[in-house]
């Protein structure tokens, strides 16, 4: 009887919310850092904005890193923080957003926009319109569609923490 | 000279965006599952909605778990998935949202609302108004203030992935 209920629930779910069995296209936006295109992951669950060393090299901003702020980032395993860039500008749809971020040694994602920058710039993650609005700059940018995602994004897995 | 630039940048940042040196209050909302209060973490960076076993027991919904969907969740270390609840309702501000979620054996967070439910219910994470709007139910709920956060939230660290 119990198993029958569970089975009924699954059939109901398959019929009425098939998307919960599928995979979800994660949230990325296009931006530019020092004139270089970067596809940035938008993550309300991350405390801080980060960039990978590879991406910082490509953007030509390694010299801005303050290595006095190096260390170890915990949370999910540990990662080496090379240092921090205290003042950088991220260009989104022709607007320039001032921010600070940490640069990580081994990080598969190019850039991740965390809650620090999202709050600072009064962002609105709108999953109805599928856009990120940036209140401080009064602009809106579309989240990337699945075929525009960076390669490694297609490999990311589900679970946080 | 280089070090001087970095130092100037840091001083500028300290003056104009002191919040990027502080810590950020993460996003939680109050909801109810089977009548039990749950403080749920709102995470646009997570692919799927999950609940801890402890929380599922407290909410009295263990019997709804379909154990045929057990397995291992990867992403950030690995975690044991006990199974999946295909059809559940989450009450937010008197509205009931239908969803499915996985139940994890070892998970310090009670519940995490991932991009699957956030998209399904056309949510808007509004960091200007500091609210979560749920389009499908036409309601809005305040993010919890720091003193309302669950104990373990105060321990969470920065880095994703």
Short mmCIF file of C-alpha atoms in Angstrom, two decimals, chain B:
data_model
loop_
_atom_site.label_atom_id
_atom_site.label_comp_id
_atom_site.label_asym_id
_atom_site.label_seq_id
_atom_site.Cartn_x
_atom_site.Cartn_y
_atom_site.Cartn_z
CA UNK B 1 55.08 50.98 -7.57
CA UNK B 2 52.96 47.91 -8.25
CA UNK B 3 52.44 47.31 -4.54
CA UNK B 4 51.48 50.93 -4.12
CA UNK B 5 48.71 50.55 -6.69
CA UNK B 6 47.38 47.47 -4.98
CA UNK B 7 47.47 49.28 -1.64
CA UNK B 8 45.65 52.29 -3.08
CA UNK B 9 43.00 50.00 -4.52
CA UNK B 10 42.49 48.37 -1.16
CA UNK B 11 42.11 51.69 0.59
CA UNK B 12 39.67 52.87 -2.03
CA UNK B 13 37.67 49.67 -1.65
CA UNK B 14 37.65 49.90 2.15
CA UNK B 15 36.31 53.41 1.89
CA UNK B 16 33.74 52.92 -0.85
CA UNK B 17 32.60 49.35 -0.48
CA UNK B 18 33.35 48.26 3.07
CA UNK B 19 30.73 45.51 2.79
CA UNK B 20 32.96 43.44 0.50
CA UNK B 21 35.34 42.98 3.41
CA UNK B 22 32.61 41.97 5.78
CA UNK B 23 30.47 38.94 5.73
CA UNK B 24 27.24 38.57 3.87
CA UNK B 25 23.97 37.36 5.39
CA UNK B 26 22.93 34.40 3.28
CA UNK B 27 19.41 33.96 1.90
CA UNK B 28 16.92 31.95 3.94
CA UNK B 29 13.14 31.97 4.04
CA UNK B 30 10.61 30.53 6.45
CA UNK B 31 8.40 27.82 5.08
CA UNK B 32 6.38 24.89 6.34
CA UNK B 33 6.51 21.28 5.27
CA UNK B 34 3.68 19.08 6.52
CA UNK B 35 2.95 21.78 9.08
CA UNK B 36 6.50 21.95 10.46
CA UNK B 37 8.52 25.14 10.30
CA UNK B 38 11.62 24.85 8.11
CA UNK B 39 14.17 27.55 7.40
CA UNK B 40 15.09 26.97 3.78
CA UNK B 41 18.25 28.16 2.07
CA UNK B 42 17.64 29.83 -1.30
CA UNK B 43 20.40 28.80 -3.72
CA UNK B 44 20.30 29.75 -7.39
CA UNK B 45 23.61 27.88 -7.76
CA UNK B 46 22.17 24.49 -6.86
CA UNK B 47 20.57 22.34 -9.49
CA UNK B 48 18.18 20.54 -7.25
CA UNK B 49 16.09 20.95 -4.15
CA UNK B 50 17.12 18.80 -1.20
CA UNK B 51 16.21 18.10 2.39
CA UNK B 52 18.25 16.47 5.12
CA UNK B 53 17.14 13.18 6.63
CA UNK B 54 16.92 14.87 10.04
CA UNK B 55 14.54 17.45 8.67
CA UNK B 56 12.44 14.87 6.79
CA UNK B 57 12.06 12.91 10.04
CA UNK B 58 11.08 16.02 11.95
CA UNK B 59 8.49 16.86 9.29
CA UNK B 60 7.10 13.31 9.39
CA UNK B 61 7.49 12.64 5.68
CA UNK B 62 9.95 9.74 5.65
CA UNK B 63 7.21 7.39 4.40
CA UNK B 64 6.93 9.43 1.21
CA UNK B 65 10.52 8.69 0.18
CA UNK B 66 10.94 6.58 -2.94
CA UNK B 67 14.08 4.62 -2.14
CA UNK B 68 14.39 3.40 -5.72
CA UNK B 69 15.89 6.87 -6.31
CA UNK B 70 18.70 6.47 -3.82
CA UNK B 71 22.25 7.01 -4.92
CA UNK B 72 25.22 9.26 -4.55
CA UNK B 73 25.11 12.99 -5.04
CA UNK B 74 28.31 14.44 -6.39
CA UNK B 75 29.37 18.03 -6.78
CA UNK B 76 31.14 18.86 -3.66
CA UNK B 77 32.43 15.75 -2.16
CA UNK B 78 29.81 13.05 -2.30
CA UNK B 79 26.70 12.57 -0.27
CA UNK B 80 24.35 9.66 0.11
CA UNK B 81 20.89 10.24 -1.32
CA UNK B 82 18.35 8.21 0.64
CA UNK B 83 15.71 8.67 -2.01
CA UNK B 84 13.33 11.11 -3.52
CA UNK B 85 9.97 12.54 -2.55
CA UNK B 86 8.14 12.95 -5.82
CA UNK B 87 5.31 15.09 -4.65
CA UNK B 88 5.43 17.43 -1.71
CA UNK B 89 4.00 20.75 -0.81
CA UNK B 90 5.94 23.59 0.67
CA UNK B 91 3.90 26.26 2.39
CA UNK B 92 5.19 29.80 2.03
CA UNK B 93 3.13 32.69 3.33
CA UNK B 94 -0.07 30.58 3.21
CA UNK B 95 0.54 29.52 -0.39
CA UNK B 96 1.30 25.89 -1.23
CA UNK B 97 4.00 25.14 -3.76
CA UNK B 98 4.17 21.70 -5.31
CA UNK B 99 7.63 20.27 -5.72
CA UNK B 100 9.81 17.18 -5.65
CA UNK B 101 13.08 16.86 -3.78
CA UNK B 102 15.80 14.45 -2.78
CA UNK B 103 16.52 13.49 0.81
CA UNK B 104 20.17 13.34 1.81
CA UNK B 105 21.66 11.27 4.60
CA UNK B 106 24.26 13.74 5.84
CA UNK B 107 23.39 17.30 5.19
CA UNK B 108 23.79 20.01 7.77
CA UNK B 109 21.25 22.26 6.12
CA UNK B 110 17.60 21.38 6.75
CA UNK B 111 16.40 22.30 3.30
CA UNK B 112 17.79 23.93 0.22
CA UNK B 113 15.60 25.37 -2.52
CA UNK B 114 17.44 24.87 -5.79
CA UNK B 115 17.02 26.21 -9.27
CA UNK B 116 14.49 23.49 -10.15
CA UNK B 117 11.82 24.78 -7.75
CA UNK B 118 12.84 28.42 -8.22
CA UNK B 119 12.30 28.13 -11.97
CA UNK B 120 9.21 26.02 -11.73
CA UNK B 121 7.50 28.60 -9.54
CA UNK B 122 8.85 31.61 -11.48
CA UNK B 123 10.65 32.99 -8.48
CA UNK B 124 12.29 36.36 -8.27
CA UNK B 125 15.20 36.74 -5.87
CA UNK B 126 15.05 40.46 -5.20
CA UNK B 127 18.11 41.77 -3.36
CA UNK B 128 16.88 45.32 -3.64
CA UNK B 129 13.69 44.66 -1.68
CA UNK B 130 15.33 41.74 0.16
CA UNK B 131 12.47 39.40 -0.67
CA UNK B 132 11.70 36.24 -2.57
CA UNK B 133 8.69 36.67 -4.82
CA UNK B 134 6.97 33.54 -6.00
CA UNK B 135 5.36 34.28 -9.33
CA UNK B 136 3.25 31.14 -9.56
CA UNK B 137 1.56 31.91 -6.24
CA UNK B 138 1.72 35.69 -6.45
CA UNK B 139 3.25 36.03 -3.01
CA UNK B 140 6.32 37.60 -1.52
CA UNK B 141 8.29 36.60 1.57
CA UNK B 142 11.11 38.45 3.35
CA UNK B 143 14.54 36.91 3.55
CA UNK B 144 15.39 36.13 7.17
CA UNK B 145 17.49 38.63 9.04
CA UNK B 146 20.78 37.53 10.55
CA UNK B 147 19.37 36.81 14.01
CA UNK B 148 16.69 34.54 12.52
CA UNK B 149 19.12 32.29 10.65
CA UNK B 150 19.54 28.66 11.68
CA UNK B 151 22.59 28.02 13.86
CA UNK B 152 24.59 26.16 11.24
CA UNK B 153 24.09 28.98 8.73
CA UNK B 154 26.34 31.12 10.83
CA UNK B 155 29.11 28.62 10.31
CA UNK B 156 28.94 28.29 6.55
CA UNK B 157 31.95 29.32 4.60
CA UNK B 158 32.48 31.07 1.37
CA UNK B 159 33.45 29.00 -1.60
CA UNK B 160 31.27 26.97 -3.94
CA UNK B 161 32.27 23.96 -6.07
#
